[in-house]
Short mmCIF file of N, CA and C in Angstrom, two decimals:
data_model
loop_
_atom_site.label_atom_id
_atom_site.label_comp_id
_atom_site.label_asym_id
_atom_site.label_seq_id
_atom_site.Cartn_x
_atom_site.Cartn_y
_atom_site.Cartn_z
N MET A 1 164.37 49.25 141.63
CA MET A 1 163.83 47.98 142.22
C MET A 1 162.91 47.46 141.21
N SER A 2 163.10 46.08 140.96
CA SER A 2 162.26 45.53 139.93
C SER A 2 161.03 44.91 140.58
N GLU A 3 159.98 44.94 140.03
CA GLU A 3 158.76 44.60 140.32
C GLU A 3 158.33 43.27 139.79
N GLU A 4 158.12 42.15 140.72
CA GLU A 4 157.91 40.81 139.97
C GLU A 4 156.36 40.61 140.06
N LYS A 5 155.89 40.00 139.17
CA LYS A 5 154.46 39.98 139.08
C LYS A 5 154.25 38.27 139.78
N PRO A 6 153.24 38.27 140.60
CA PRO A 6 153.06 37.22 141.27
C PRO A 6 152.83 36.00 140.13
N SER A 7 153.06 34.74 140.17
CA SER A 7 152.80 33.89 139.21
C SER A 7 151.51 33.34 139.61
N GLN A 8 150.71 33.06 138.50
CA GLN A 8 149.39 32.48 138.63
C GLN A 8 149.42 31.03 138.99
N ALA A 9 148.67 30.46 139.84
CA ALA A 9 148.63 28.86 140.09
C ALA A 9 148.27 28.25 139.07
N LYS A 10 148.84 27.10 138.56
CA LYS A 10 148.51 26.30 137.62
C LYS A 10 148.23 24.84 138.25
N LEU A 11 147.03 24.36 137.63
CA LEU A 11 146.96 22.78 137.91
C LEU A 11 147.86 22.09 137.27
N PRO A 12 148.40 20.99 137.80
CA PRO A 12 149.27 20.01 137.11
C PRO A 12 148.57 19.34 135.94
N PRO A 13 149.30 19.09 134.94
CA PRO A 13 148.54 18.21 133.87
C PRO A 13 148.10 16.91 134.28
N THR A 14 147.01 16.43 133.63
CA THR A 14 146.57 15.07 133.95
C THR A 14 146.18 14.35 132.75
N SER A 15 146.31 12.98 132.96
CA SER A 15 146.07 12.15 131.80
C SER A 15 144.82 11.34 132.34
N ALA A 16 144.28 11.56 133.46
CA ALA A 16 143.19 10.82 134.03
C ALA A 16 141.91 10.78 133.00
N LEU A 17 141.81 11.77 132.07
CA LEU A 17 140.79 11.79 131.12
C LEU A 17 141.34 12.45 130.00
N ASP A 18 141.58 11.64 128.92
CA ASP A 18 142.02 12.44 127.70
C ASP A 18 140.85 13.05 127.09
N ASN A 19 141.14 13.87 125.95
CA ASN A 19 140.18 14.70 125.45
C ASN A 19 139.82 13.85 124.05
N PRO A 20 138.80 12.65 124.08
CA PRO A 20 138.58 11.95 123.05
C PRO A 20 137.67 12.90 121.96
N SER A 21 137.97 12.53 120.74
CA SER A 21 136.83 13.01 119.60
C SER A 21 135.53 12.26 119.66
N THR A 22 134.62 13.01 119.39
CA THR A 22 133.09 12.49 119.71
C THR A 22 132.91 11.18 118.67
N ASN A 23 133.75 10.93 117.83
CA ASN A 23 133.49 9.74 116.81
C ASN A 23 133.88 8.49 117.57
N GLU A 24 134.69 8.54 118.70
CA GLU A 24 134.99 7.42 119.38
C GLU A 24 134.01 6.57 120.14
N PHE A 25 132.78 6.98 120.09
CA PHE A 25 131.82 6.48 120.95
C PHE A 25 130.78 5.64 120.23
N GLY A 26 131.29 4.96 119.24
CA GLY A 26 130.26 4.34 118.31
C GLY A 26 129.55 2.91 118.84
N ASN A 27 130.15 2.12 119.59
CA ASN A 27 129.56 0.98 120.17
C ASN A 27 128.99 1.19 121.71
N TRP A 28 128.84 2.48 122.18
CA TRP A 28 128.40 2.61 123.53
C TRP A 28 127.04 2.56 123.64
N PHE A 29 126.48 2.39 124.92
CA PHE A 29 125.05 2.37 125.23
C PHE A 29 124.63 3.98 125.13
N GLU A 30 123.54 4.31 124.65
CA GLU A 30 123.06 5.71 124.63
C GLU A 30 121.77 5.80 125.36
N TYR A 31 122.02 6.85 126.18
CA TYR A 31 120.66 7.40 127.04
C TYR A 31 120.44 8.89 126.68
N LEU A 32 119.32 9.14 126.12
CA LEU A 32 118.98 10.55 125.88
C LEU A 32 118.39 11.24 127.32
N VAL A 33 118.96 12.63 127.24
CA VAL A 33 118.34 13.33 128.52
C VAL A 33 117.96 14.78 127.73
N ARG A 34 116.90 15.33 128.27
CA ARG A 34 116.79 16.71 127.78
C ARG A 34 116.75 17.49 129.31
N VAL A 35 117.55 18.68 129.14
CA VAL A 35 117.86 19.40 130.46
C VAL A 35 116.61 20.12 130.86
N GLN A 36 116.09 19.93 132.08
CA GLN A 36 114.97 20.40 132.79
C GLN A 36 115.58 21.54 133.78
N PRO A 37 114.68 22.35 134.25
CA PRO A 37 115.05 23.51 134.99
C PRO A 37 115.80 23.05 136.25
N HIS A 38 115.19 21.81 136.89
CA HIS A 38 115.81 21.40 138.32
C HIS A 38 117.32 20.78 137.88
N HIS A 39 117.86 20.62 136.71
CA HIS A 39 119.09 20.26 136.50
C HIS A 39 120.19 21.32 136.33
N THR A 40 119.47 22.67 136.46
CA THR A 40 120.31 23.79 136.13
C THR A 40 120.45 24.68 137.52
N ASP A 41 121.51 25.78 137.30
CA ASP A 41 121.68 26.67 138.30
C ASP A 41 120.85 28.06 137.94
N TYR A 42 120.84 29.11 138.57
CA TYR A 42 119.99 30.13 138.11
C TYR A 42 120.29 30.75 136.80
N ALA A 43 121.40 30.59 136.28
CA ALA A 43 121.80 31.11 134.90
C ALA A 43 121.26 30.03 133.77
N GLY A 44 120.73 28.87 134.17
CA GLY A 44 120.27 28.09 133.18
C GLY A 44 121.49 27.13 132.51
N VAL A 45 122.43 27.08 133.46
CA VAL A 45 123.68 26.06 133.19
C VAL A 45 123.56 24.82 134.05
N VAL A 46 123.80 23.68 133.38
CA VAL A 46 123.67 22.55 134.00
C VAL A 46 124.52 22.50 135.34
N TRP A 47 124.02 22.01 136.59
CA TRP A 47 124.84 21.86 137.50
C TRP A 47 125.50 20.84 137.56
N HIS A 48 126.99 20.87 138.03
CA HIS A 48 127.90 19.85 137.96
C HIS A 48 127.38 18.34 138.28
N GLY A 49 126.51 18.33 139.36
CA GLY A 49 126.26 17.13 139.84
C GLY A 49 124.95 16.43 139.08
N SER A 50 124.25 17.07 138.21
CA SER A 50 123.31 16.58 137.26
C SER A 50 124.06 15.74 136.44
N TYR A 51 125.25 16.04 135.80
CA TYR A 51 125.90 15.15 134.90
C TYR A 51 126.09 13.66 135.50
N ILE A 52 126.56 13.79 136.80
CA ILE A 52 126.68 12.49 137.55
C ILE A 52 125.67 11.74 137.65
N ALA A 53 124.31 12.42 138.01
CA ALA A 53 123.08 11.40 138.03
C ALA A 53 122.73 11.05 136.62
N TRP A 54 122.89 11.74 135.75
CA TRP A 54 122.70 11.26 134.43
C TRP A 54 123.22 10.11 133.97
N MET A 55 124.74 9.97 134.49
CA MET A 55 125.74 8.96 134.16
C MET A 55 125.23 7.68 135.06
N GLU A 56 124.69 7.86 136.12
CA GLU A 56 124.22 6.71 137.04
C GLU A 56 122.89 6.12 136.24
N GLU A 57 122.12 7.11 135.77
CA GLU A 57 120.74 6.64 135.18
C GLU A 57 121.30 5.89 133.88
N ALA A 58 122.24 6.38 133.21
CA ALA A 58 122.65 5.67 131.71
C ALA A 58 123.22 4.16 132.19
N ARG A 59 123.89 4.12 133.03
CA ARG A 59 124.70 2.85 133.63
C ARG A 59 123.44 1.82 134.01
N ASN A 60 122.69 2.44 134.77
CA ASN A 60 121.51 1.53 135.27
C ASN A 60 120.55 0.84 133.91
N GLU A 61 120.35 1.78 133.01
CA GLU A 61 119.52 1.56 131.80
C GLU A 61 120.45 0.60 131.08
N CYS A 62 121.79 0.74 131.02
CA CYS A 62 122.41 -0.17 130.13
C CYS A 62 122.44 -1.52 130.76
N LEU A 63 122.56 -1.57 132.06
CA LEU A 63 122.62 -2.81 132.68
C LEU A 63 121.20 -3.57 132.44
N ARG A 64 120.05 -2.72 132.60
CA ARG A 64 118.67 -3.06 132.48
C ARG A 64 118.47 -3.79 130.76
N SER A 65 119.15 -3.11 129.94
CA SER A 65 118.95 -3.62 128.70
C SER A 65 119.69 -5.02 128.42
N ILE A 66 120.37 -5.47 129.26
CA ILE A 66 120.84 -6.83 129.07
C ILE A 66 120.41 -7.76 130.33
N GLY A 67 119.44 -7.44 130.86
CA GLY A 67 118.57 -8.11 131.74
C GLY A 67 118.99 -7.96 133.20
N ILE A 68 119.67 -6.97 133.60
CA ILE A 68 120.14 -6.91 135.15
C ILE A 68 119.56 -5.69 135.73
N GLU A 69 118.45 -6.12 136.49
CA GLU A 69 117.64 -4.81 137.27
C GLU A 69 118.44 -4.73 138.54
N PHE A 70 118.62 -3.39 139.01
CA PHE A 70 119.39 -2.95 140.13
C PHE A 70 118.65 -3.58 141.27
N ALA A 71 117.18 -3.63 141.31
CA ALA A 71 116.53 -4.25 142.44
C ALA A 71 116.63 -5.65 142.51
N ASP A 72 117.05 -6.20 141.59
CA ASP A 72 117.26 -7.80 141.60
C ASP A 72 118.82 -7.99 142.24
N LEU A 73 119.67 -7.14 142.04
CA LEU A 73 121.16 -6.95 142.92
C LEU A 73 120.88 -6.70 144.27
N ALA A 74 119.87 -5.83 144.58
CA ALA A 74 119.59 -5.61 145.93
C ALA A 74 118.99 -6.63 146.64
N ALA A 75 118.07 -7.31 145.86
CA ALA A 75 117.53 -8.50 146.55
C ALA A 75 118.40 -9.64 146.90
N ILE A 76 119.46 -9.82 146.19
CA ILE A 76 120.53 -10.70 146.60
C ILE A 76 121.57 -10.08 147.62
N GLY A 77 121.44 -9.15 147.96
CA GLY A 77 122.37 -8.53 148.82
C GLY A 77 123.49 -7.85 148.38
N CYS A 78 123.54 -7.61 146.99
CA CYS A 78 124.70 -6.91 146.26
C CYS A 78 124.32 -5.53 145.92
N ASP A 79 125.39 -4.61 146.36
CA ASP A 79 125.24 -3.10 146.33
C ASP A 79 126.58 -3.11 145.54
N LEU A 80 126.45 -1.78 144.68
CA LEU A 80 127.36 -1.28 143.69
C LEU A 80 127.84 -0.14 143.95
N PRO A 81 128.67 0.38 145.05
CA PRO A 81 128.76 1.67 145.14
C PRO A 81 129.86 2.22 144.50
N VAL A 82 129.95 3.52 144.19
CA VAL A 82 130.93 4.24 143.40
C VAL A 82 132.11 4.41 144.37
N VAL A 83 133.36 3.91 144.03
CA VAL A 83 134.54 4.13 144.95
C VAL A 83 135.62 4.94 144.30
N GLU A 84 135.48 5.42 143.04
CA GLU A 84 136.41 6.24 142.28
C GLU A 84 135.48 6.84 141.10
N LEU A 85 135.71 8.45 140.93
CA LEU A 85 135.03 9.07 140.08
C LEU A 85 136.04 10.23 139.56
N SER A 86 136.00 10.06 138.19
CA SER A 86 136.72 11.15 137.56
C SER A 86 136.10 11.74 136.36
N VAL A 87 135.90 13.14 136.44
CA VAL A 87 134.99 13.97 135.65
C VAL A 87 135.80 15.03 135.00
N ARG A 88 135.62 15.31 133.59
CA ARG A 88 136.24 16.51 132.96
C ARG A 88 135.13 17.25 132.29
N TYR A 89 134.82 18.26 132.40
CA TYR A 89 133.98 19.20 132.05
C TYR A 89 134.42 19.83 130.77
N HIS A 90 133.98 19.72 129.56
CA HIS A 90 134.68 20.23 128.26
C HIS A 90 134.02 21.46 128.13
N ARG A 91 132.65 21.56 127.93
CA ARG A 91 131.75 22.71 127.84
C ARG A 91 130.50 22.48 128.44
N SER A 92 129.84 23.75 128.85
CA SER A 92 128.46 23.50 129.58
C SER A 92 127.50 22.85 128.64
N VAL A 93 126.40 22.74 129.32
CA VAL A 93 124.91 22.04 128.77
C VAL A 93 124.05 23.17 129.34
N GLN A 94 123.10 23.80 128.41
CA GLN A 94 122.20 24.78 128.90
C GLN A 94 120.65 24.10 129.06
N LEU A 95 119.93 25.01 129.81
CA LEU A 95 118.53 24.53 129.95
C LEU A 95 117.85 24.33 128.64
N GLY A 96 116.95 23.37 128.51
CA GLY A 96 116.23 22.96 127.36
C GLY A 96 117.09 22.05 126.36
N MET A 97 118.27 22.06 126.39
CA MET A 97 118.93 21.17 125.45
C MET A 97 118.81 19.66 125.65
N ALA A 98 119.00 18.86 124.46
CA ALA A 98 119.03 17.56 124.56
C ALA A 98 120.35 16.90 124.51
N VAL A 99 120.76 16.12 125.08
CA VAL A 99 122.12 15.40 125.09
C VAL A 99 122.09 14.06 124.98
N MET A 100 123.37 13.52 124.47
CA MET A 100 123.20 11.86 124.66
C MET A 100 124.30 11.69 125.64
N VAL A 101 123.67 10.58 126.76
CA VAL A 101 124.92 10.16 127.68
C VAL A 101 125.15 8.79 127.08
N LYS A 102 126.45 8.73 126.86
CA LYS A 102 127.11 7.49 126.33
C LYS A 102 127.79 6.71 127.44
N THR A 103 127.66 5.39 127.67
CA THR A 103 128.19 4.74 128.38
C THR A 103 128.91 3.24 127.89
N ARG A 104 129.95 2.85 128.67
CA ARG A 104 130.24 1.42 128.38
C ARG A 104 131.00 0.79 129.53
N MET A 105 130.91 -0.27 129.84
CA MET A 105 131.79 -1.07 130.51
C MET A 105 133.07 -1.27 130.21
N ALA A 106 133.95 -0.66 130.78
CA ALA A 106 135.47 -0.66 130.19
C ALA A 106 136.16 -2.00 130.67
N GLU A 107 135.99 -2.37 132.03
CA GLU A 107 136.82 -3.33 132.49
C GLU A 107 136.25 -3.91 133.67
N VAL A 108 136.45 -5.27 133.87
CA VAL A 108 135.97 -5.79 135.29
C VAL A 108 137.29 -6.65 135.60
N THR A 109 137.67 -5.88 136.90
CA THR A 109 138.80 -6.79 137.55
C THR A 109 138.28 -7.11 138.85
N GLY A 110 138.29 -8.52 139.08
CA GLY A 110 137.79 -9.05 140.37
C GLY A 110 136.45 -8.49 140.68
N VAL A 111 136.16 -7.83 141.74
CA VAL A 111 134.87 -7.25 141.94
C VAL A 111 134.71 -5.64 141.57
N ARG A 112 135.86 -5.11 140.87
CA ARG A 112 135.91 -3.82 140.57
C ARG A 112 135.25 -3.55 138.95
N ILE A 113 134.48 -2.86 138.78
CA ILE A 113 133.87 -2.63 137.62
C ILE A 113 134.16 -1.23 137.06
N ASN A 114 134.57 -1.10 136.12
CA ASN A 114 135.11 0.43 135.34
C ASN A 114 134.35 0.78 134.30
N TRP A 115 133.59 1.94 134.43
CA TRP A 115 132.66 2.39 133.33
C TRP A 115 133.30 3.69 132.75
N ASP A 116 133.17 3.84 131.43
CA ASP A 116 133.50 4.98 130.78
C ASP A 116 132.38 5.90 130.41
N TYR A 117 132.37 7.12 130.27
CA TYR A 117 131.20 7.92 130.05
C TYR A 117 131.64 9.18 129.00
N ALA A 118 130.59 9.41 128.09
CA ALA A 118 130.71 10.60 127.34
C ALA A 118 129.42 11.35 127.28
N ILE A 119 129.34 12.60 127.47
CA ILE A 119 128.01 13.20 127.06
C ILE A 119 128.11 14.14 126.20
N VAL A 120 127.42 13.92 124.93
CA VAL A 120 127.69 14.59 123.63
C VAL A 120 126.44 15.14 123.15
N SER A 121 126.50 15.93 122.17
CA SER A 121 125.30 16.55 121.54
C SER A 121 124.66 15.50 120.83
N THR A 122 123.19 15.61 120.60
CA THR A 122 122.51 14.45 119.83
C THR A 122 122.95 14.28 118.56
N ASP A 123 123.72 15.18 117.96
CA ASP A 123 124.10 14.80 116.44
C ASP A 123 125.70 14.35 116.59
N GLY A 124 126.14 14.27 117.91
CA GLY A 124 127.55 13.71 118.08
C GLY A 124 128.67 14.67 117.70
N GLN A 125 128.30 16.05 117.48
CA GLN A 125 129.30 16.87 117.04
C GLN A 125 130.13 17.59 118.25
N GLU A 126 129.36 17.71 119.26
CA GLU A 126 129.86 18.46 120.46
C GLU A 126 130.21 17.63 121.72
N LEU A 127 131.37 17.74 122.30
CA LEU A 127 131.58 16.80 123.69
C LEU A 127 131.61 17.85 124.67
N TYR A 128 130.71 17.35 125.57
CA TYR A 128 130.36 18.22 126.82
C TYR A 128 131.12 17.70 128.20
N VAL A 129 131.04 16.28 128.41
CA VAL A 129 131.58 15.78 129.62
C VAL A 129 132.26 14.34 129.24
N THR A 130 133.21 14.13 129.65
CA THR A 130 133.95 12.55 129.91
C THR A 130 134.02 12.29 131.40
N ALA A 131 134.10 11.07 131.65
CA ALA A 131 134.22 10.69 132.73
C ALA A 131 134.32 8.96 133.06
N LYS A 132 135.01 8.67 134.01
CA LYS A 132 135.26 7.42 134.35
C LYS A 132 134.78 7.02 135.76
N VAL A 133 134.16 5.99 136.06
CA VAL A 133 133.58 5.47 137.29
C VAL A 133 134.05 4.26 137.56
N THR A 134 134.40 4.01 138.90
CA THR A 134 134.64 2.57 139.34
C THR A 134 133.79 2.27 140.45
N LEU A 135 133.10 0.95 140.33
CA LEU A 135 132.23 0.57 141.20
C LEU A 135 132.86 -0.62 141.79
N VAL A 136 132.47 -1.15 143.03
CA VAL A 136 132.72 -2.41 143.65
C VAL A 136 131.44 -3.27 144.16
N ALA A 137 131.51 -4.39 144.12
CA ALA A 137 130.39 -5.24 144.47
C ALA A 137 130.55 -5.30 146.13
N LEU A 138 129.68 -4.96 146.93
CA LEU A 138 129.52 -4.95 148.23
C LEU A 138 128.44 -5.77 148.74
N ASP A 139 128.66 -6.75 149.74
CA ASP A 139 127.61 -7.53 150.42
C ASP A 139 127.01 -6.49 151.40
N ARG A 140 125.70 -6.34 151.00
CA ARG A 140 124.95 -5.36 151.89
C ARG A 140 124.79 -5.70 153.14
N ASP A 141 124.57 -6.97 153.62
CA ASP A 141 124.19 -7.39 154.99
C ASP A 141 125.50 -7.12 155.82
N ARG A 142 126.60 -7.63 155.22
CA ARG A 142 127.83 -7.54 156.15
C ARG A 142 128.70 -6.40 155.93
N GLY A 143 128.35 -5.64 154.98
CA GLY A 143 128.86 -4.10 154.73
C GLY A 143 130.36 -4.28 154.33
N LYS A 144 130.69 -5.42 153.58
CA LYS A 144 131.92 -5.88 153.34
C LYS A 144 132.12 -6.02 151.71
N ILE A 145 133.27 -5.64 151.06
CA ILE A 145 133.33 -6.15 149.75
C ILE A 145 133.24 -7.49 149.43
N MET A 146 132.69 -7.83 148.44
CA MET A 146 132.47 -9.30 148.06
C MET A 146 133.75 -9.83 147.73
N ARG A 147 133.98 -10.99 147.81
CA ARG A 147 135.25 -11.68 147.31
C ARG A 147 135.18 -11.96 145.80
N GLN A 148 133.82 -12.25 145.17
CA GLN A 148 133.62 -12.47 143.83
C GLN A 148 132.09 -11.75 143.66
N LEU A 149 132.09 -11.53 142.33
CA LEU A 149 130.75 -11.04 141.65
C LEU A 149 129.63 -12.30 141.78
N PRO A 150 128.37 -12.07 142.12
CA PRO A 150 127.48 -13.11 141.99
C PRO A 150 127.40 -13.46 140.41
N PRO A 151 127.39 -14.93 140.38
CA PRO A 151 127.58 -15.73 139.13
C PRO A 151 126.52 -15.09 138.17
N SER A 152 125.26 -14.92 138.26
CA SER A 152 124.55 -14.35 137.22
C SER A 152 124.74 -12.93 136.62
N PHE A 153 125.27 -12.10 137.71
CA PHE A 153 125.77 -10.76 137.45
C PHE A 153 127.10 -10.86 136.65
N LYS A 154 127.87 -11.81 137.07
CA LYS A 154 129.30 -12.00 136.28
C LYS A 154 129.03 -12.59 134.95
N ASP A 155 128.21 -13.01 134.77
CA ASP A 155 127.85 -13.88 133.24
C ASP A 155 127.38 -12.45 132.48
N ALA A 156 126.21 -11.82 133.25
CA ALA A 156 125.65 -10.64 132.40
C ALA A 156 126.92 -9.68 131.86
N LEU A 157 127.78 -9.46 132.79
CA LEU A 157 128.83 -8.52 132.58
C LEU A 157 129.69 -8.87 131.42
N THR A 158 129.96 -10.30 131.31
CA THR A 158 130.56 -10.88 130.32
C THR A 158 130.15 -10.70 128.96
N LYS A 159 128.62 -10.75 128.96
CA LYS A 159 127.98 -10.43 127.77
C LYS A 159 128.11 -8.93 127.29
N ILE A 160 127.98 -8.18 128.31
CA ILE A 160 128.07 -6.76 127.91
C ILE A 160 129.57 -6.35 127.39
N SER A 161 130.55 -7.13 128.02
CA SER A 161 131.98 -6.95 127.54
C SER A 161 132.11 -7.39 126.19
N ALA A 162 131.47 -8.47 125.90
CA ALA A 162 131.60 -9.02 124.43
C ALA A 162 130.85 -8.10 123.39
N LEU A 163 129.76 -7.32 123.87
CA LEU A 163 129.24 -6.34 122.88
C LEU A 163 130.06 -5.16 122.59
N ASN A 164 130.84 -4.72 123.75
CA ASN A 164 131.88 -3.53 123.64
C ASN A 164 132.80 -3.91 122.86
N ASN A 165 133.46 -5.06 122.63
CA ASN A 165 134.54 -5.50 122.07
C ASN A 165 134.20 -5.84 120.55
N ASN A 166 133.07 -5.74 120.05
CA ASN A 166 132.49 -6.02 118.66
C ASN A 166 132.68 -4.70 117.90
#
């Protein structure tokens, strides 16, 4: 009687996030983070949700750097909820480490805004996380997706797109 070994379940291959080298992040907005105890689990390893919070902080700071305050968007009734998120964890970040969260607006299609992220070591030699996030412009009062971006916001995104393409 032959004894079959159970095959180990394997995840299907994905191309959702390639494994880019850290030197591909030259013209991206940079946001420095130092890992605090509340970012980690009991072993001092960064909790997976902390990375997502850092990415949102970096995106908001990137927008602020070109004159877009999230509070101003809220005041005109525009919200930007995340509708799609893809994250690849390459290696863990530990308590006390400093990392650079890099972000750039990848593309605007109608009211969909796609962002790319990379979390790397401060010297740029280690890649910890890569991610892609899609936001949509939502009319807060009606609770519906907007037909078009508010003009001032669209103009600012055009400006950020020009910076990314240089």
